[in-house]
């Protein structure tokens, strides 16, 4: 079946078919022409991939994100970011990056980050004299932290594939790597702003004004404290945390910022349902795809082959980096996690690599794939937002991709970046 499965998948992806449909159809073709299994097994495996209590957290976190991304919340985060770094050279670019890092603690999604505050910052940067292609590329680069700083949908799916980690430990493990990526992208923007002569945005406001802006943004930023703290102290499970996040978002939107109206809820729920359906379709199709791989014995063969090479842990991690960066050129993070983690995680454990460290290496790698052609989803989201050809954005990406690559190498060689917080917080 494998000789049909992989060519069919690559051809369908090259034709521009959505990832979920490409995987499901390739599995159907593999069963049709390469085995005697009934076609009903595709539906059965897709359903099995979704029949999970922890997976309920995904649509609820998506709904909480949709509620929290109202105008007042986004504006509060943008104003805070601009008050902190807007006075520096390249200040509007810095504000774009910092707001993405803060928004990551609300959305858990790179695409939501780029389409929400990212789109607003692109318009502000263009008015401030920045090239529109540069502003779009910077938004793509800064949105990468969305699935790395908790809460993260990708981390929830990863924890379902690797029983040696928990959602709570991954949430803690992602904080320092997410901040590291943010810092290096800030450095790249500072360098490019100096070379291109991009000036500062506005004068630095007085400290009382910054304090007032920060206080106004506290209810939005408190969501990450509520989620991570509640999970850490055993108050609720990650699935329960997602439901609490929805009610907290409703409270903040309706009674704190007063930007949410009851008449807005049907539209928000519909948008969250559509986003959730797209994510769950990918997960179901990835489960069916992974089933074919298991039946063919591919994971076992790869595991035995890699173990026979007797690699050191660091060489194995470098090889994983190369594999996942190549994989990310053609596949989104969620199916990548479902297909590759059951193969690679047991090998990493046998080599003595900390499970949280390995998880963050995998998640950062696959998330970077959102910024690389030909399938990079962030490129096409921002392209449609700013009305530019994807090639124009891609030409502006190298400095920021190099910053992300440097962050990936530091995360790979310095395990404490991923392990210190989970250990210190008791996970």
GROMACS .gro file of N, CA, C and O in nm, residues 244-306:
model
  252
  244UNK      N    1  -1.346   2.641   3.091
  244UNK     CA    2  -1.333   2.758   3.178
  244UNK      C    3  -1.284   2.877   3.099
  244UNK      O    4  -1.327   2.992   3.121
  245UNK      N    5  -1.194   2.854   3.003
  245UNK     CA    6  -1.143   2.963   2.919
  245UNK      C    7  -1.256   3.028   2.840
  245UNK      O    8  -1.258   3.150   2.821
  246UNK      N    9  -1.352   2.947   2.794
  246UNK     CA   10  -1.466   3.002   2.720
  246UNK      C   11  -1.549   3.094   2.810
  246UNK      O   12  -1.583   3.207   2.771
  247UNK      N   13  -1.581   3.048   2.931
  247UNK     CA   14  -1.662   3.130   3.021
  247UNK      C   15  -1.586   3.255   3.066
  247UNK      O   16  -1.645   3.364   3.080
  248UNK      N   17  -1.455   3.241   3.086
  248UNK     CA   18  -1.375   3.359   3.123
  248UNK      C   19  -1.374   3.459   3.008
  248UNK      O   20  -1.386   3.580   3.029
  249UNK      N   21  -1.359   3.409   2.885
  249UNK     CA   22  -1.359   3.497   2.768
  249UNK      C   23  -1.493   3.570   2.755
  249UNK      O   24  -1.497   3.689   2.722
  250UNK      N   25  -1.603   3.498   2.780
  250UNK     CA   26  -1.735   3.562   2.776
  250UNK      C   27  -1.745   3.672   2.881
  250UNK      O   28  -1.795   3.782   2.854
  251UNK      N   29  -1.698   3.642   3.002
  251UNK     CA   30  -1.705   3.740   3.110
  251UNK      C   31  -1.623   3.865   3.076
  251UNK      O   32  -1.671   3.978   3.092
  252UNK      N   33  -1.499   3.844   3.029
  252UNK     CA   34  -1.412   3.957   2.997
  252UNK      C   35  -1.470   4.038   2.882
  252UNK      O   36  -1.473   4.162   2.886
  253UNK      N   37  -1.518   3.969   2.779
  253UNK     CA   38  -1.570   4.039   2.662
  253UNK      C   39  -1.697   4.118   2.690
  253UNK      O   40  -1.716   4.228   2.638
  254UNK      N   41  -1.785   4.063   2.778
  254UNK     CA   42  -1.915   4.126   2.801
  254UNK      C   43  -1.914   4.226   2.916
  254UNK      O   44  -1.984   4.328   2.910
  255UNK      N   45  -1.833   4.199   3.021
  255UNK     CA   46  -1.844   4.281   3.142
  255UNK      C   47  -1.719   4.363   3.174
  255UNK      O   48  -1.728   4.459   3.250
  256UNK      N   49  -1.603   4.326   3.118
  256UNK     CA   50  -1.481   4.402   3.143
  256UNK      C   51  -1.456   4.500   3.029
  256UNK      O   52  -1.454   4.622   3.049
  257UNK      N   53  -1.438   4.446   2.908
  257UNK     CA   54  -1.414   4.533   2.792
  257UNK      C   55  -1.544   4.582   2.727
  257UNK      O   56  -1.543   4.680   2.653
  258UNK      N   57  -1.652   4.509   2.752
  258UNK     CA   58  -1.785   4.547   2.701
  258UNK      C   59  -1.785   4.565   2.549
  258UNK      O   60  -1.853   4.653   2.496
  259UNK      N   61  -1.708   4.481   2.482
  259UNK     CA   62  -1.705   4.485   2.335
  259UNK      C   63  -1.782   4.369   2.273
  259UNK      O   64  -1.795   4.360   2.152
  260UNK      N   65  -1.833   4.278   2.358
  260UNK     CA   66  -1.905   4.160   2.311
  260UNK      C   67  -2.052   4.174   2.341
  260UNK      O   68  -2.091   4.206   2.453
  261UNK      N   69  -2.135   4.153   2.239
  261UNK     CA   70  -2.280   4.159   2.254
  261UNK      C   71  -2.340   4.022   2.228
  261UNK      O   72  -2.281   3.940   2.156
  262UNK      N   73  -2.457   3.998   2.286
  262UNK     CA   74  -2.522   3.869   2.265
  262UNK      C   75  -2.547   3.842   2.118
  262UNK      O   76  -2.537   3.727   2.072
  263UNK      N   77  -2.576   3.946   2.041
  263UNK     CA   78  -2.601   3.925   1.898
  263UNK      C   79  -2.476   3.882   1.822
  263UNK      O   80  -2.486   3.833   1.709
  264UNK      N   81  -2.357   3.901   1.884
  264UNK     CA   82  -2.234   3.859   1.819
  264UNK      C   83  -2.207   3.710   1.835
  264UNK      O   84  -2.128   3.653   1.759
  265UNK      N   85  -2.269   3.648   1.935
  265UNK     CA   86  -2.235   3.510   1.968
  265UNK      C   87  -2.265   3.410   1.855
  265UNK      O   88  -2.182   3.320   1.831
  266UNK      N   89  -2.379   3.416   1.785
  266UNK     CA   90  -2.400   3.320   1.675
  266UNK      C   91  -2.289   3.325   1.570
  266UNK      O   92  -2.242   3.220   1.523
  267UNK      N   93  -2.245   3.444   1.533
  267UNK     CA   94  -2.137   3.456   1.435
  267UNK      C   95  -2.008   3.397   1.490
  267UNK      O   96  -1.936   3.326   1.418
  268UNK      N   97  -1.976   3.424   1.617
  268UNK     CA   98  -1.853   3.373   1.678
  268UNK      C   99  -1.856   3.221   1.687
  268UNK      O  100  -1.758   3.153   1.655
  269UNK      N  101  -1.969   3.166   1.732
  269UNK     CA  102  -1.981   3.020   1.744
  269UNK      C  103  -1.969   2.954   1.607
  269UNK      O  104  -1.904   2.849   1.592
  270UNK      N  105  -2.031   3.015   1.505
  270UNK     CA  106  -2.021   2.959   1.370
  270UNK      C  107  -1.877   2.959   1.321
  270UNK      O  108  -1.830   2.858   1.266
  271UNK      N  109  -1.805   3.069   1.342
  271UNK     CA  110  -1.666   3.075   1.298
  271UNK      C  111  -1.581   2.973   1.372
  271UNK      O  112  -1.496   2.906   1.313
  272UNK      N  113  -1.605   2.959   1.503
  272UNK     CA  114  -1.530   2.861   1.581
  272UNK      C  115  -1.562   2.719   1.535
  272UNK      O  116  -1.474   2.632   1.531
  273UNK      N  117  -1.689   2.695   1.500
  273UNK     CA  118  -1.728   2.562   1.452
  273UNK      C  119  -1.659   2.529   1.319
  273UNK      O  120  -1.612   2.417   1.299
  274UNK      N  121  -1.653   2.627   1.230
  274UNK     CA  122  -1.588   2.604   1.100
  274UNK      C  123  -1.438   2.576   1.119
  274UNK      O  124  -1.382   2.485   1.057
  275UNK      N  125  -1.373   2.655   1.206
  275UNK     CA  126  -1.231   2.633   1.233
  275UNK      C  127  -1.208   2.498   1.298
  275UNK      O  128  -1.115   2.424   1.261
  276UNK      N  129  -1.293   2.463   1.395
  276UNK     CA  130  -1.280   2.334   1.463
  276UNK      C  131  -1.300   2.218   1.366
  276UNK      O  132  -1.228   2.118   1.371
  277UNK      N  133  -1.398   2.232   1.277
  277UNK     CA  134  -1.424   2.126   1.179
  277UNK      C  135  -1.302   2.104   1.089
  277UNK      O  136  -1.266   1.990   1.059
  278UNK      N  137  -1.238   2.214   1.048
  278UNK     CA  138  -1.119   2.201   0.963
  278UNK      C  139  -1.007   2.129   1.038
  278UNK      O  140  -0.941   2.039   0.982
  279UNK      N  141  -0.985   2.165   1.164
  279UNK     CA  142  -0.881   2.101   1.245
  279UNK      C  143  -0.913   1.953   1.266
  279UNK      O  144  -0.826   1.866   1.249
  280UNK      N  145  -1.037   1.923   1.301
  280UNK     CA  146  -1.074   1.785   1.330
  280UNK      C  147  -1.072   1.697   1.205
  280UNK      O  148  -1.041   1.578   1.213
  281UNK      N  149  -1.104   1.754   1.090
  281UNK     CA  150  -1.091   1.678   0.965
  281UNK      C  151  -0.946   1.637   0.941
  281UNK      O  152  -0.917   1.524   0.900
  282UNK      N  153  -0.854   1.729   0.966
  282UNK     CA  154  -0.712   1.698   0.951
  282UNK      C  155  -0.671   1.586   1.046
  282UNK      O  156  -0.601   1.491   1.008
  283UNK      N  157  -0.716   1.596   1.172
  283UNK     CA  158  -0.679   1.495   1.271
  283UNK      C  159  -0.737   1.357   1.235
  283UNK      O  160  -0.669   1.255   1.249
  284UNK      N  161  -0.861   1.356   1.189
  284UNK     CA  162  -0.921   1.228   1.150
  284UNK      C  163  -0.850   1.166   1.031
  284UNK      O  164  -0.821   1.046   1.030
  285UNK      N  165  -0.820   1.246   0.930
  285UNK     CA  166  -0.750   1.195   0.813
  285UNK      C  167  -0.609   1.149   0.848
  285UNK      O  168  -0.560   1.048   0.797
  286UNK      N  169  -0.544   1.222   0.939
  286UNK     CA  170  -0.409   1.183   0.982
  286UNK      C  171  -0.411   1.049   1.055
  286UNK      O  172  -0.318   0.968   1.041
  287UNK      N  173  -0.516   1.024   1.132
  287UNK     CA  174  -0.529   0.895   1.202
  287UNK      C  175  -0.540   0.781   1.100
  287UNK      O  176  -0.475   0.677   1.114
  288UNK      N  177  -0.622   0.799   0.996
  288UNK     CA  178  -0.635   0.696   0.893
  288UNK      C  179  -0.503   0.675   0.819
  288UNK      O  180  -0.463   0.562   0.789
  289UNK      N  181  -0.433   0.785   0.791
  289UNK     CA  182  -0.304   0.778   0.722
  289UNK      C  183  -0.203   0.701   0.809
  289UNK      O  184  -0.130   0.615   0.759
  290UNK      N  185  -0.202   0.732   0.938
  290UNK     CA  186  -0.110   0.665   1.030
  290UNK      C  187  -0.143   0.516   1.041
  290UNK      O  188  -0.053   0.433   1.057
  291UNK      N  189  -0.270   0.482   1.033
  291UNK     CA  190  -0.310   0.341   1.040
  291UNK      C  191  -0.249   0.261   0.925
  291UNK      O  192  -0.200   0.150   0.945
  292UNK      N  193  -0.252   0.317   0.805
  292UNK     CA  194  -0.192   0.249   0.690
  292UNK      C  195  -0.042   0.229   0.714
  292UNK      O  196   0.015   0.124   0.684
  293UNK      N  197   0.024   0.332   0.766
  293UNK     CA  198   0.168   0.320   0.793
  293UNK      C  199   0.196   0.207   0.891
  293UNK      O  200   0.292   0.130   0.873
  294UNK      N  201   0.112   0.196   0.995
  294UNK     CA  202   0.132   0.091   1.096
  294UNK      C  203   0.109  -0.046   1.035
  294UNK      O  204   0.185  -0.141   1.060
  295UNK      N  205   0.002  -0.059   0.955
  295UNK     CA  206  -0.027  -0.187   0.891
  295UNK      C  207   0.089  -0.231   0.801
  295UNK      O  208   0.124  -0.350   0.794
  296UNK      N  209   0.150  -0.135   0.735
  296UNK     CA  210   0.263  -0.165   0.645
  296UNK      C  211   0.394  -0.186   0.721
  296UNK      O  212   0.496  -0.222   0.661
  297UNK      N  213   0.393  -0.159   0.852
  297UNK     CA  214   0.514  -0.180   0.931
  297UNK      C  215   0.620  -0.074   0.912
  297UNK      O  216   0.737  -0.093   0.949
  298UNK      N  217   0.582   0.041   0.856
  298UNK     CA  218   0.680   0.147   0.828
  298UNK      C  219   0.738   0.208   0.956
  298UNK      O  220   0.860   0.225   0.967
  299UNK      N  221   0.656   0.241   1.057
  299UNK     CA  222   0.715   0.295   1.180
  299UNK      C  223   0.815   0.200   1.246
  299UNK      O  224   0.923   0.241   1.290
  300UNK      N  225   0.779   0.071   1.251
  300UNK     CA  226   0.868  -0.026   1.312
  300UNK      C  227   0.999  -0.037   1.233
  300UNK      O  228   1.108  -0.043   1.292
  301UNK      N  229   0.987  -0.039   1.100
  301UNK     CA  230   1.108  -0.049   1.017
  301UNK      C  231   1.199   0.072   1.036
  301UNK      O  232   1.321   0.058   1.052
  302UNK      N  233   1.139   0.193   1.037
  302UNK     CA  234   1.219   0.313   1.055
  302UNK      C  235   1.284   0.315   1.193
  302UNK      O  236   1.401   0.353   1.208
  303UNK      N  237   1.207   0.275   1.295
  303UNK     CA  238   1.262   0.275   1.430
  303UNK      C  239   1.380   0.179   1.442
  303UNK      O  240   1.486   0.214   1.497
  304UNK      N  241   1.364   0.058   1.389
  304UNK     CA  242   1.473  -0.039   1.396
  304UNK      C  243   1.595   0.008   1.317
  304UNK      O  244   1.710  -0.011   1.360
  305UNK      N  245   1.571   0.072   1.202
  305UNK     CA  246   1.681   0.121   1.120
  305UNK      C  247   1.759   0.230   1.193
  305UNK      O  248   1.883   0.229   1.197
  306UNK      N  249   1.687   0.327   1.250
  306UNK     CA  250   1.753   0.439   1.318
  306UNK      C  251   1.828   0.390   1.441
  306UNK      O  252   1.941   0.433   1.468
   0.00000   0.00000   0.00000
